[in-house]
Coordinates of C-alpha atoms (C1' of nucleotides) in Angstrom, one line a residue:
Chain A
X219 CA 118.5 -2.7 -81.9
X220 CA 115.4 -4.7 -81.9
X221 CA 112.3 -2.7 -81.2
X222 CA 111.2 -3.8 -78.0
X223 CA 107.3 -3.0 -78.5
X224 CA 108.4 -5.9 -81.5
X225 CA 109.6 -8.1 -78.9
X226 CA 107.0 -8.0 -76.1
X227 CA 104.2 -9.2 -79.2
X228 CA 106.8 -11.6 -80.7
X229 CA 109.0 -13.3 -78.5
X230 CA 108.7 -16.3 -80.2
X231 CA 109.7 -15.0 -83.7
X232 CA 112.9 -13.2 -81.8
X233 CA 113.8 -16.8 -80.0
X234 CA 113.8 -18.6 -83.6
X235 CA 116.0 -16.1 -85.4
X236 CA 118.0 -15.7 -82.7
X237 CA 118.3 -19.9 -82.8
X238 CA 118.3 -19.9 -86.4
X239 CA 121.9 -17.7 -86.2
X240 CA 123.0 -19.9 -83.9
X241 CA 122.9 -17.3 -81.1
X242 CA 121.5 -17.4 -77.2
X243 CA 117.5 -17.5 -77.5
X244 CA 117.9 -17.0 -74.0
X245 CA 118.4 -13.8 -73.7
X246 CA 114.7 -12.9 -75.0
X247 CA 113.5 -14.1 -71.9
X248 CA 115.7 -12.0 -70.3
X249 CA 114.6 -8.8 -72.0
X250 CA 110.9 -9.7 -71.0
X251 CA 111.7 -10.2 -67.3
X252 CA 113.7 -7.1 -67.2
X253 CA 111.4 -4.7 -68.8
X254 CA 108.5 -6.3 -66.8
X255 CA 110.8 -4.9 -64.0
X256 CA 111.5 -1.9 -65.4
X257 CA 108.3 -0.9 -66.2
X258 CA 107.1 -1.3 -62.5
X259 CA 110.1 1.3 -61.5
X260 CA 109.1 3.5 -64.0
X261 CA 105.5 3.7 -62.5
X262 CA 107.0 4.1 -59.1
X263 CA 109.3 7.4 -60.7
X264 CA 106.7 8.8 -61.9
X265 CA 103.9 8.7 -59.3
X266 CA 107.1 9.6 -56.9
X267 CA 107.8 12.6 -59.3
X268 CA 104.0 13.6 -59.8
X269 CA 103.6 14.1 -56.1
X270 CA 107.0 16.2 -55.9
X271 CA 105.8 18.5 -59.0
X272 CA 102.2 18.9 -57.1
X273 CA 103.8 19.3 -53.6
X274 CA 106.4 22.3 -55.1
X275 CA 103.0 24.1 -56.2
X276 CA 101.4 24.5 -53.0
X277 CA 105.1 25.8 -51.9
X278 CA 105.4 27.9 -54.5
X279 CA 101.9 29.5 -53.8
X280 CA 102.3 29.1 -49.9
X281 CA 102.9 32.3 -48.0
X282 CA 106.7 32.9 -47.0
X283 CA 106.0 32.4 -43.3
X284 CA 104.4 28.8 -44.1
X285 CA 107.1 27.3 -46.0
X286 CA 109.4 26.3 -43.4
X287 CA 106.4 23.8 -42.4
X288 CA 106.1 22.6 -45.7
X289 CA 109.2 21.7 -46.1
X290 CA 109.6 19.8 -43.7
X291 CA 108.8 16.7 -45.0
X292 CA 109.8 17.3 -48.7
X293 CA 113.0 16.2 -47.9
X294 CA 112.3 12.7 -47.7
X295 CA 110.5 12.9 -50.5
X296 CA 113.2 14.4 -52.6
X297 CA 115.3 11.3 -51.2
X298 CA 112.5 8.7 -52.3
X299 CA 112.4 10.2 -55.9
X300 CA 116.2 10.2 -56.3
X301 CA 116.2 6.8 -55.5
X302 CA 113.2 5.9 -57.7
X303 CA 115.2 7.7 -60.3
X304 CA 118.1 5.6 -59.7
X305 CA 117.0 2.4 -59.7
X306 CA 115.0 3.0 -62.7
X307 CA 117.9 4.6 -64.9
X308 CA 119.9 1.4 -63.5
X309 CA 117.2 -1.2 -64.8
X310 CA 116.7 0.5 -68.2
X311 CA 120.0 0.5 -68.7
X312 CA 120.3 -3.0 -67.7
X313 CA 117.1 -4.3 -70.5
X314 CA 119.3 -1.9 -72.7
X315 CA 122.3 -4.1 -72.3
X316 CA 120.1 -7.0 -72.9
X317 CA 118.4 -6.2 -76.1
X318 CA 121.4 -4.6 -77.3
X319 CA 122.4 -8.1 -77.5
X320 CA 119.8 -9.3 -79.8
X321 CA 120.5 -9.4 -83.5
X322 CA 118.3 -8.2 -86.1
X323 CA 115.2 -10.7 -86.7
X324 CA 116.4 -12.9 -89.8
X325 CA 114.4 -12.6 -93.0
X326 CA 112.1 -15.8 -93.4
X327 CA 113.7 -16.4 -97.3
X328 CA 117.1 -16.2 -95.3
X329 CA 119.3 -20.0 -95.8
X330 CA 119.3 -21.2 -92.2
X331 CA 122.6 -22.2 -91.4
X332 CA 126.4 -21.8 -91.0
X333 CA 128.9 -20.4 -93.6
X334 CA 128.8 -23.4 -95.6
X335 CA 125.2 -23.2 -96.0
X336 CA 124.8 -20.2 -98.3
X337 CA 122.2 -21.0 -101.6
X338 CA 123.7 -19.9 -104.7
X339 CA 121.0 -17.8 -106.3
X340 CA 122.4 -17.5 -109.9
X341 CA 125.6 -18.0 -112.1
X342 CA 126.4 -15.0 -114.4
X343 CA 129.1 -15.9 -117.3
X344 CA 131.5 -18.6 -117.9
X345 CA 135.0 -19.2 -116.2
X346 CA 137.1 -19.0 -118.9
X347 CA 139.6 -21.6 -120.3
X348 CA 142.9 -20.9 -120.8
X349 CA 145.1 -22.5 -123.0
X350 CA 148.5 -21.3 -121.4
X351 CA 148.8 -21.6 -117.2
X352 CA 147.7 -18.6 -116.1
X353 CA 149.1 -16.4 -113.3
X354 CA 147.9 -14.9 -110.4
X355 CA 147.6 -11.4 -109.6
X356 CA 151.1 -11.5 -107.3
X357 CA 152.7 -12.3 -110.5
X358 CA 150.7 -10.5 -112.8
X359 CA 150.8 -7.1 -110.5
X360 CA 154.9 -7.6 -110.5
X361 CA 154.9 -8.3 -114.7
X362 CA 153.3 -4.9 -115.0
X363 CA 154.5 -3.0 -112.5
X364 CA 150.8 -2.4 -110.9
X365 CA 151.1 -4.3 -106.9
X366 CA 154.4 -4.1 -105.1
X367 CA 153.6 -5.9 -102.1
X368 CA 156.9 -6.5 -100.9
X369 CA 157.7 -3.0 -100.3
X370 CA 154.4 -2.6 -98.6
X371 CA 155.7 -5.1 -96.3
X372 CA 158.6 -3.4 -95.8
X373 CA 157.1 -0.2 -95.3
X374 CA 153.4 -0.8 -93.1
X375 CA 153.7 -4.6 -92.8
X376 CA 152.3 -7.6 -93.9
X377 CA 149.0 -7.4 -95.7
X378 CA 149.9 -3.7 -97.2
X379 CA 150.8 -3.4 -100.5
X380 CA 152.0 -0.3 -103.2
X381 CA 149.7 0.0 -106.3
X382 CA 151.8 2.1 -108.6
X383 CA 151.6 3.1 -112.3
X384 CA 149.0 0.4 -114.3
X385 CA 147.9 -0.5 -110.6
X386 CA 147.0 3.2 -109.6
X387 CA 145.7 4.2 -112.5
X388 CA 143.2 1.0 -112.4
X389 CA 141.9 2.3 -109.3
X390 CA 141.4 5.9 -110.4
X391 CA 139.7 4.1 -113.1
X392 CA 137.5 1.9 -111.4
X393 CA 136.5 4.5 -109.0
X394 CA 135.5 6.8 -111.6
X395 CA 133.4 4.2 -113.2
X396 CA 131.5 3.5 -110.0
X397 CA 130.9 7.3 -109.3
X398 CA 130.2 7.9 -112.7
X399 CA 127.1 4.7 -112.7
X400 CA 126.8 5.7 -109.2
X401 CA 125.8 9.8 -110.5
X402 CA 123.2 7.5 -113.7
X403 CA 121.1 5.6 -110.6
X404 CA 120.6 9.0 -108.8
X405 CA 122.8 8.1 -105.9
X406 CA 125.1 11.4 -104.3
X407 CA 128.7 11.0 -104.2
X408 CA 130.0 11.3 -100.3
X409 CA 133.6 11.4 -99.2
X410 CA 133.2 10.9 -95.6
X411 CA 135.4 11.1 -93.0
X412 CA 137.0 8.1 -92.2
X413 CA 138.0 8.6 -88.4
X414 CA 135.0 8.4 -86.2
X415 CA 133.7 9.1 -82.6
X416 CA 132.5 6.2 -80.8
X417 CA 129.1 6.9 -80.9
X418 CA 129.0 6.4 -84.9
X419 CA 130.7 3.4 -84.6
X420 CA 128.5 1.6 -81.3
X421 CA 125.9 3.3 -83.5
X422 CA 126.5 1.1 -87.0
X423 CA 127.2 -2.1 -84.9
X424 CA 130.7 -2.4 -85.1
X425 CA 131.8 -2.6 -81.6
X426 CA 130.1 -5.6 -81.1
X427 CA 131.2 -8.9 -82.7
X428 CA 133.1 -7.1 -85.4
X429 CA 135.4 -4.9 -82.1
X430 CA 138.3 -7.2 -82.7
X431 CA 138.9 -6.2 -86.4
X432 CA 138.7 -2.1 -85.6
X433 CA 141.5 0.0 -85.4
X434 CA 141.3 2.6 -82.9
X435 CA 143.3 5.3 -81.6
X436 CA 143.1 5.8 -78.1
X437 CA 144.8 8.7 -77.5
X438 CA 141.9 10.9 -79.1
X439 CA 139.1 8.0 -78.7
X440 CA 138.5 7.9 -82.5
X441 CA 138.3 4.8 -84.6
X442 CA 139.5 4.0 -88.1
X443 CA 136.5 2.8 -90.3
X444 CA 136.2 -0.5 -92.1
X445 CA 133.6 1.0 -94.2
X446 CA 132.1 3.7 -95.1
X447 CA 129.1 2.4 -94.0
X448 CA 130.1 3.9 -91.0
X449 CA 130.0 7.3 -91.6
X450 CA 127.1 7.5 -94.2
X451 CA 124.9 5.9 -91.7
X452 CA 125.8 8.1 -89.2
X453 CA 125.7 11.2 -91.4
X454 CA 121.7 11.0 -90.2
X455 CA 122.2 9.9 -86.6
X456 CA 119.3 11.8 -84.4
X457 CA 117.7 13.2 -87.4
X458 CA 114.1 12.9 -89.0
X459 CA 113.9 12.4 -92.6
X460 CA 111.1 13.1 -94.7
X461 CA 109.2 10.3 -95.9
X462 CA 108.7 12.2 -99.6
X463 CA 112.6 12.5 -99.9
X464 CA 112.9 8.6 -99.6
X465 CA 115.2 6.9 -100.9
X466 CA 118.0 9.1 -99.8
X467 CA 121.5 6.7 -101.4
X468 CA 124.6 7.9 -101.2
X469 CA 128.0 6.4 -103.0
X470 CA 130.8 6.8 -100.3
X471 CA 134.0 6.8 -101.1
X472 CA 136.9 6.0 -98.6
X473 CA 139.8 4.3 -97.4
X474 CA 138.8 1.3 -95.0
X475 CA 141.2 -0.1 -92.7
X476 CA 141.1 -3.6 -91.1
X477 CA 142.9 -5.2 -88.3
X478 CA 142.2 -8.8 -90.2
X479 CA 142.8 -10.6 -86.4
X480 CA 141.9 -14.0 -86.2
X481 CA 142.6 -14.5 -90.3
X482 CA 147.1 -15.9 -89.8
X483 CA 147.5 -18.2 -92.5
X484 CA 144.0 -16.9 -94.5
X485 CA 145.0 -15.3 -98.1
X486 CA 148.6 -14.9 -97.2
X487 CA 149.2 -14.1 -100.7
X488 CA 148.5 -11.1 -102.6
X489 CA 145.7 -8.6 -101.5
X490 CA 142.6 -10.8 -101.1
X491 CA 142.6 -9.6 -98.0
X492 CA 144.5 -6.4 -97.0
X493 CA 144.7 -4.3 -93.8
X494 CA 144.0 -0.9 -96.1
X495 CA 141.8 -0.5 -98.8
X496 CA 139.4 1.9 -101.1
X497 CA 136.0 1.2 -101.6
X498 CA 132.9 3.0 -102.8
X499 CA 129.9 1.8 -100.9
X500 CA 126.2 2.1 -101.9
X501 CA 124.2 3.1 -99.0
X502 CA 120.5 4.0 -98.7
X503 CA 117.9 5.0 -96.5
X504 CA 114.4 4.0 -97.4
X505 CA 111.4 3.3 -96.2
X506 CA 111.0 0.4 -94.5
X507 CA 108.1 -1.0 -96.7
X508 CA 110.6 -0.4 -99.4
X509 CA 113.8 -2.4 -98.6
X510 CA 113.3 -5.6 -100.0
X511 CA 113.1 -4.3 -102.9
X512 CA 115.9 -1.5 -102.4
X513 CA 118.1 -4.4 -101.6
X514 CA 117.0 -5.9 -104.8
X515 CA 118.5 -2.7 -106.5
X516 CA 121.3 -2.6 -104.8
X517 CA 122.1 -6.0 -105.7
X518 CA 121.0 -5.5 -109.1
X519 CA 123.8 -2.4 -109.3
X520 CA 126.7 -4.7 -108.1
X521 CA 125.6 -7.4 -110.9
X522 CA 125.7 -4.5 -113.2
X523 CA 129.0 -3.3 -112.1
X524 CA 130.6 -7.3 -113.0
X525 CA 128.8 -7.3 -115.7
X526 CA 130.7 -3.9 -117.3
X527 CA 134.1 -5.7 -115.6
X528 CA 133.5 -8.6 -118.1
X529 CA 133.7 -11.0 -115.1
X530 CA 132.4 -14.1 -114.1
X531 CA 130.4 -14.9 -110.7
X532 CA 127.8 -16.1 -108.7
X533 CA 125.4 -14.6 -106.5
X534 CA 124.8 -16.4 -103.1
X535 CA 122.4 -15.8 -100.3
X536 CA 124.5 -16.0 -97.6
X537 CA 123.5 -18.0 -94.6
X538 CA 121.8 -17.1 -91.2
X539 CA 124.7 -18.1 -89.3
X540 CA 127.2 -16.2 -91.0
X541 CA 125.0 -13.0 -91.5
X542 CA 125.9 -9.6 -89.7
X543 CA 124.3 -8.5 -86.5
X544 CA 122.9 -5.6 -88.2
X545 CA 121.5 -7.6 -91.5
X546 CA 118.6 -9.5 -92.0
X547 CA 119.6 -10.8 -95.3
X548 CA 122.5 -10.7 -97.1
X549 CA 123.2 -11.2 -101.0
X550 CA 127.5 -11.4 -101.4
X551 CA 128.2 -12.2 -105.4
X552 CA 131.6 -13.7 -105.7
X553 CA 133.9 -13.2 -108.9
X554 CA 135.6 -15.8 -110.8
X555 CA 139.5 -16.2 -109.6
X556 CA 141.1 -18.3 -112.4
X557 CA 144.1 -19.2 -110.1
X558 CA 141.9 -20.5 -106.9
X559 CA 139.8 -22.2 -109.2
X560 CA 136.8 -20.6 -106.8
X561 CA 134.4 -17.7 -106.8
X562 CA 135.2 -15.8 -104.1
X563 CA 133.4 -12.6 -102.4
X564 CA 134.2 -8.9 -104.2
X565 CA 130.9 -7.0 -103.2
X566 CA 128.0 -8.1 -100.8
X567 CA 124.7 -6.3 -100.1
X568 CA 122.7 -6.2 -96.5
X569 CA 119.3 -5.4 -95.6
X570 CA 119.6 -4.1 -92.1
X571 CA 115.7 -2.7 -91.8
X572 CA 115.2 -0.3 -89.0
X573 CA 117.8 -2.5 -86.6
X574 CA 120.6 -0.2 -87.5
X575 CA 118.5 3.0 -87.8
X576 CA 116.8 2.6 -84.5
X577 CA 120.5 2.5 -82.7
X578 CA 121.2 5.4 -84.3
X579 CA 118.1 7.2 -83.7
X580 CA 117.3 7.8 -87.4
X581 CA 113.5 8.1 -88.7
X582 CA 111.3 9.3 -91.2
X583 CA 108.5 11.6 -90.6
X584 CA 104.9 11.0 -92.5
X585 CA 101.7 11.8 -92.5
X586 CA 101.1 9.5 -89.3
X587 CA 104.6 10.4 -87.2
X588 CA 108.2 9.6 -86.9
X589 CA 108.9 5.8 -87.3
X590 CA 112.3 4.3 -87.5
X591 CA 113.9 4.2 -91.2
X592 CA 115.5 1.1 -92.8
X593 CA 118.9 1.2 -94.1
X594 CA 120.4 -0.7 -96.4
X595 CA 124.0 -1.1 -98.2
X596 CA 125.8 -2.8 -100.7
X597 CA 129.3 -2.5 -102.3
X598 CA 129.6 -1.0 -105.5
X599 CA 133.4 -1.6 -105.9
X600 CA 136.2 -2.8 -103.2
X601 CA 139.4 -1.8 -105.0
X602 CA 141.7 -4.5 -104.5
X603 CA 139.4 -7.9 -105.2
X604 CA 138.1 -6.3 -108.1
X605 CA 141.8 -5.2 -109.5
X606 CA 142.4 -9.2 -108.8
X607 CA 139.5 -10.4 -110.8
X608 CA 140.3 -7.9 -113.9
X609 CA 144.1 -9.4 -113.9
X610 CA 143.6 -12.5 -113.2
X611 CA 140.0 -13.2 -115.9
X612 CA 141.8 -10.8 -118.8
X613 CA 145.3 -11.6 -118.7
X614 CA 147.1 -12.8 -121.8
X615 CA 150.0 -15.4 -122.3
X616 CA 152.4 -12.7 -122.1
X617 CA 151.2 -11.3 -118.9
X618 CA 149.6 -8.0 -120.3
X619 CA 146.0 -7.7 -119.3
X620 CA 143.2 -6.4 -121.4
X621 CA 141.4 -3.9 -120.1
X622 CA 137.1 -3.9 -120.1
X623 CA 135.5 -2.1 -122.4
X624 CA 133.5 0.6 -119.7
X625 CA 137.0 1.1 -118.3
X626 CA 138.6 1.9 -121.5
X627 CA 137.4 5.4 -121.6
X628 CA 139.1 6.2 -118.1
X629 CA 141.9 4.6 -119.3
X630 CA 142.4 5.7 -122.8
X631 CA 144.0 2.0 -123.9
X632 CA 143.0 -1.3 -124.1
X633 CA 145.7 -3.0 -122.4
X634 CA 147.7 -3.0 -119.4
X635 CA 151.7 -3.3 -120.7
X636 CA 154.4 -5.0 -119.4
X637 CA 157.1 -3.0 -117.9
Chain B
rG1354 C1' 147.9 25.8 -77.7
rG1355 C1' 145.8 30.7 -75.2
rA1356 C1' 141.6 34.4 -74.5
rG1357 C1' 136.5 35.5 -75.0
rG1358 C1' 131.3 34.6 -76.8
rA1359 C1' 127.4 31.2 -78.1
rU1360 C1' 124.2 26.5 -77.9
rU1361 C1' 116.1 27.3 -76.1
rC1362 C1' 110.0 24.3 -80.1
rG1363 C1' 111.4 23.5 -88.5
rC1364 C1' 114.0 28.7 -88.7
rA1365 C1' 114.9 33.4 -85.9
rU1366 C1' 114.5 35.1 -81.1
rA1367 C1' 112.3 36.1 -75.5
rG1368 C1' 112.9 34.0 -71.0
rC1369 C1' 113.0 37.2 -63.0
rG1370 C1' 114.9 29.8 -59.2
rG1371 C1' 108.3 28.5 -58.5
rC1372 C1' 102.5 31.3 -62.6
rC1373 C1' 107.8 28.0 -68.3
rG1374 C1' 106.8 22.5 -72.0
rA1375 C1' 108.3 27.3 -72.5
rG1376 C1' 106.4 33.8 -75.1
rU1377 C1' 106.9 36.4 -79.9
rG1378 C1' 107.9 36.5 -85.2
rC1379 C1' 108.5 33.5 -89.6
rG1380 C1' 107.2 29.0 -91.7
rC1381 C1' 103.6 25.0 -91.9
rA1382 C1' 98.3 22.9 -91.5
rC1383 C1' 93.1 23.8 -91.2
rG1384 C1' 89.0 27.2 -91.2
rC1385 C1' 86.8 32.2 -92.3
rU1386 C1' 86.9 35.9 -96.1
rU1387 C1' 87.2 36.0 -102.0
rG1388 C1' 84.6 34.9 -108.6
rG1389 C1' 89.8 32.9 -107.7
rA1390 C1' 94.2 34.3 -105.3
rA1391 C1' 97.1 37.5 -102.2
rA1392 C1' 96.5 40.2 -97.9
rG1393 C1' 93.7 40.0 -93.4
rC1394 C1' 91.4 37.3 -89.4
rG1395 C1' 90.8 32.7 -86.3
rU1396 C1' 92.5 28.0 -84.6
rG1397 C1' 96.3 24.6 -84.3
rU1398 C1' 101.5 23.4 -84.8
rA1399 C1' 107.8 19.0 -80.7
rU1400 C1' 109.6 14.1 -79.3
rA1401 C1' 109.7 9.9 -76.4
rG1402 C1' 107.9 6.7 -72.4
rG1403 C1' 103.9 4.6 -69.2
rG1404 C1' 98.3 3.9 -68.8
rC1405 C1' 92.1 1.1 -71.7
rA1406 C1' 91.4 6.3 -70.9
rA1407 C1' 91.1 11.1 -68.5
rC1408 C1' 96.0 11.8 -67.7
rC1409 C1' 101.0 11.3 -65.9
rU1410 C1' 106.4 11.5 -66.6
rA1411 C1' 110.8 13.0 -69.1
rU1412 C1' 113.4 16.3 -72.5
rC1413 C1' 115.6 24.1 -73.2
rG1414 C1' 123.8 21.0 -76.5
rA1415 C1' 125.5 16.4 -73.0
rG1416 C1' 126.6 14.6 -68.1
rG1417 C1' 126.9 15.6 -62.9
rG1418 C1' 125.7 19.0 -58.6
rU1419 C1' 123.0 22.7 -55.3
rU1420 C1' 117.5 23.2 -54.1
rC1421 C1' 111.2 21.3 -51.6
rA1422 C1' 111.5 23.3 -56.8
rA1423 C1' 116.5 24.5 -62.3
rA1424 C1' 115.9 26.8 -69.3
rU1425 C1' 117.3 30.1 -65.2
rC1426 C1' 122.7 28.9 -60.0
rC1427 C1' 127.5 25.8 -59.8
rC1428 C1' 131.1 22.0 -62.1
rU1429 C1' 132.8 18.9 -66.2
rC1430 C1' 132.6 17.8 -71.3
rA1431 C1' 131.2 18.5 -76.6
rU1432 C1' 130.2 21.6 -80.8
rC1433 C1' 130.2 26.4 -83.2
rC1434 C1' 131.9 31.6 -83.7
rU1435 C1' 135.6 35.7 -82.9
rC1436 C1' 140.6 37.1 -81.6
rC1437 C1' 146.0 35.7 -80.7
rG1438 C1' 149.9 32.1 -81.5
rC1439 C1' 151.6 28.0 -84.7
rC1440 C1' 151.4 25.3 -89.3
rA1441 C1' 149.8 24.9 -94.4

RNA sequence: GGAGGAUUCGCAUAGCGGCCGAGUGCGCACGCUUGGAAAGCGUGUAUAGGGCAACCUAUCGAGGGUUCAAAUCCCUCAUCCUCCGCCA
């Protein structure tokens, strides 16, 4: 949520990010016009209400016998301040709705543009050449017994998938390589919950644009989370934070679960793109002075995380147009896959400044009051791209897979085997 | 699932339908006292909105209702605690 104080001094700023996303600039004029009216019903209310509070005083210290006189008129005004009180809950609800509608204000480095637009910041390593044809995870995962996605077809449907014996114990590895780095850069490990009440997930913006791709179950009106950015952000919701304990990061770790609608046809194959996942998410809440260069950290953790994967990728600054509502910048690096011949995305990092904080009523408290926090996250490792990068960048002719050095230790061998 | 109890200012508590935005204790801040500290004493100590300001308005778990007037009465919901049942 945009702060509307923000708005009423800025307007033009709001229209151009909101045009630069490729969103209605409309609706800032909207937001003015309605809290211009809502601001005259809010006087009304209250002068209404002040004469109520006055008028119940002289009841109160009227004598018994004179009260019946009194009252005779406060009636009415009872009436007139429900009223008052109405139509002024009704028209801030209504520049509410509108403002709610806004997205966060773009960062002025931000690419202006669509998807395509992205700039690529950086290239980290070299694709490697093979000298045999190499094979893609599908294959690989089957060769070493590590994805069965067939039988996760069978059993949940498409885009599900088994990881078993090599597969599994990648995971366990790679999740206990991201705690561990997680523990070094003074983040605290979280395992949140990963069914959540509405107001967590209206809260973290995910009912908005991104409603189609949330699973809910109705019958208890709790949602499955797509992130654990859901529940770490909300971990705080109507709190105040002390500015002297800023940063506060925490590395969740937790299923996800996406309904993928709207992507038939997109990464049929494999699990590029899966309906479950695990992922351990870097989250932080900072002050807001601070997050550029908290996102700079959090980005320079993912890099770090490739980096002890031994893969190569590219880090892009992903375009207005295809940013969150909740981000103001975004930073996605993209690993290597040898059989696409393309980078594609494994971890991504957004600066959502005070946007997210202020729907979920989250601040800091300083020396000068409570102001709303920034928060910021950034994946530190989605399970099942990264398992496809390792395969697919350290596989051999035979189809075993060497395994990356900062893994090895979790792992106690160097290779994955055939089975 | 059933039966009770609770939810008030950072924490602990008090609170008769009007004098309660709310007392007390602790904590915290500032001041006095002291060679310095502790103790003691004094003062202050919520958030949000509107207004240039004095000030006004809202908020006692949430939402409704009764009333001229609600922390206080009624209804619904949420959370927590205790007991019973059920499952691990």
């Amino acid at each position: 949520m945009i702060d509307i104080k923000y708005l009423r001094e800025n307007p033009e700023v709001v229209k151009a990010s909101q045009k630069g996303r490729g969103e209605d600039e409309s609706i800032v004029d909207k937001v003015l016009a309605s809290d211009e009216l809502r601001r005259v019903a809010l006087d009304i209310f209250e002068k209404l209400r002040a004469e109520q509070n006055l008028f119940s005083k002289t009841v109160a210290a009227a004598k018994a016998e004179e009260r019946p006189a009194l009252l005779e008129n406060a009636k009415e005004l009872a009436t007139a301040v429900k009223e008052a009180d109405n139509k002024r809950t009704e028209l801030e609800e209504a520049t509410k709705n509108l403002v709610m509608q806004l997205s966060n204000v773009l960062d002025p480095n931000a690419p202006i543009g669509g998807e395509a637009d992205f700039v690529v910041l950086e290239h980290i390593g070299t694709p490697r050449t093979f000298d045999f044809e190499p094979k893609d995870h599908v294959e690989l995962g089957k060769l070493l017994g590590a994805i069965d996605t067939e039988r996760g077809a069978k059993v949940a449907g498409s885009r599900s998938y088994y990881l078993t014996g090599s597969g599994a114990l990648l995971e366990f590895a790679l999740i206990n390589y991201a705690i561990s780095s997680a523990l070094k850069a003074g983040f605290t490990p979280v395992i949140p919950p990963v069914l959540v009440n509405p107001a967590a997930m209206e809260g973290t913006g995910f009912l908005g644009q991104a409603a189609e791709n949330v699973y809910r179950i109705e019958k208890d009106d709790v949602y499955l989370v797509g992130t654990s950015e859901v529940p770490l952000a909300a971990m705080h919701m109507d709190e105040v934070l002390p500015a002297e304990k800023l940063p506060m990061r925490y590395a969740g770790y937790s299923s996800c679960f996406r309904r993928e609608a709207g992507t038939y046809g997109k990464d049929t194959r494999g699990i590029i793109r899966v309906h479950q996942f695990d992922k351990v998410e870097m989250f932080s809440f900072c002050h807001p002075d601070q997050a550029k260069e908290e996102h700079a950290r959090l980005l320079q953790w993912e890099k770090d995380f490739l980096d002890a994967m031994e893969i190569p990728y590219r880090v892009i600054d992903v375009a207005s147009g295809d940013l969150g509502s909740s981000a103001n910048r975004k930073f996605d690096i993209e690993a290597w896959i040898p059989t696409q011949n393309a980078y594609r995305e494994v971890t991504s990092t957004s600066n959502c400044t005070e946007f997210q904080a202020r729907r979920l009523n989250i601040r800091y408290r300083d020396a000068d009051g409570t102001k709303a926090i920034a928060t910021l996250n950034g994946t530190l490792v989605a399970i099942p791209r990264m398992i496809v990068a390792i395969l697919e960048n350290h596989q051999n002719a035979d189809g075993t897979v060497n395994i990356p050095k900062a893994l090895q230790p979790f792992l106690g061998r160097d290779r994955f085997e055939l089975v």
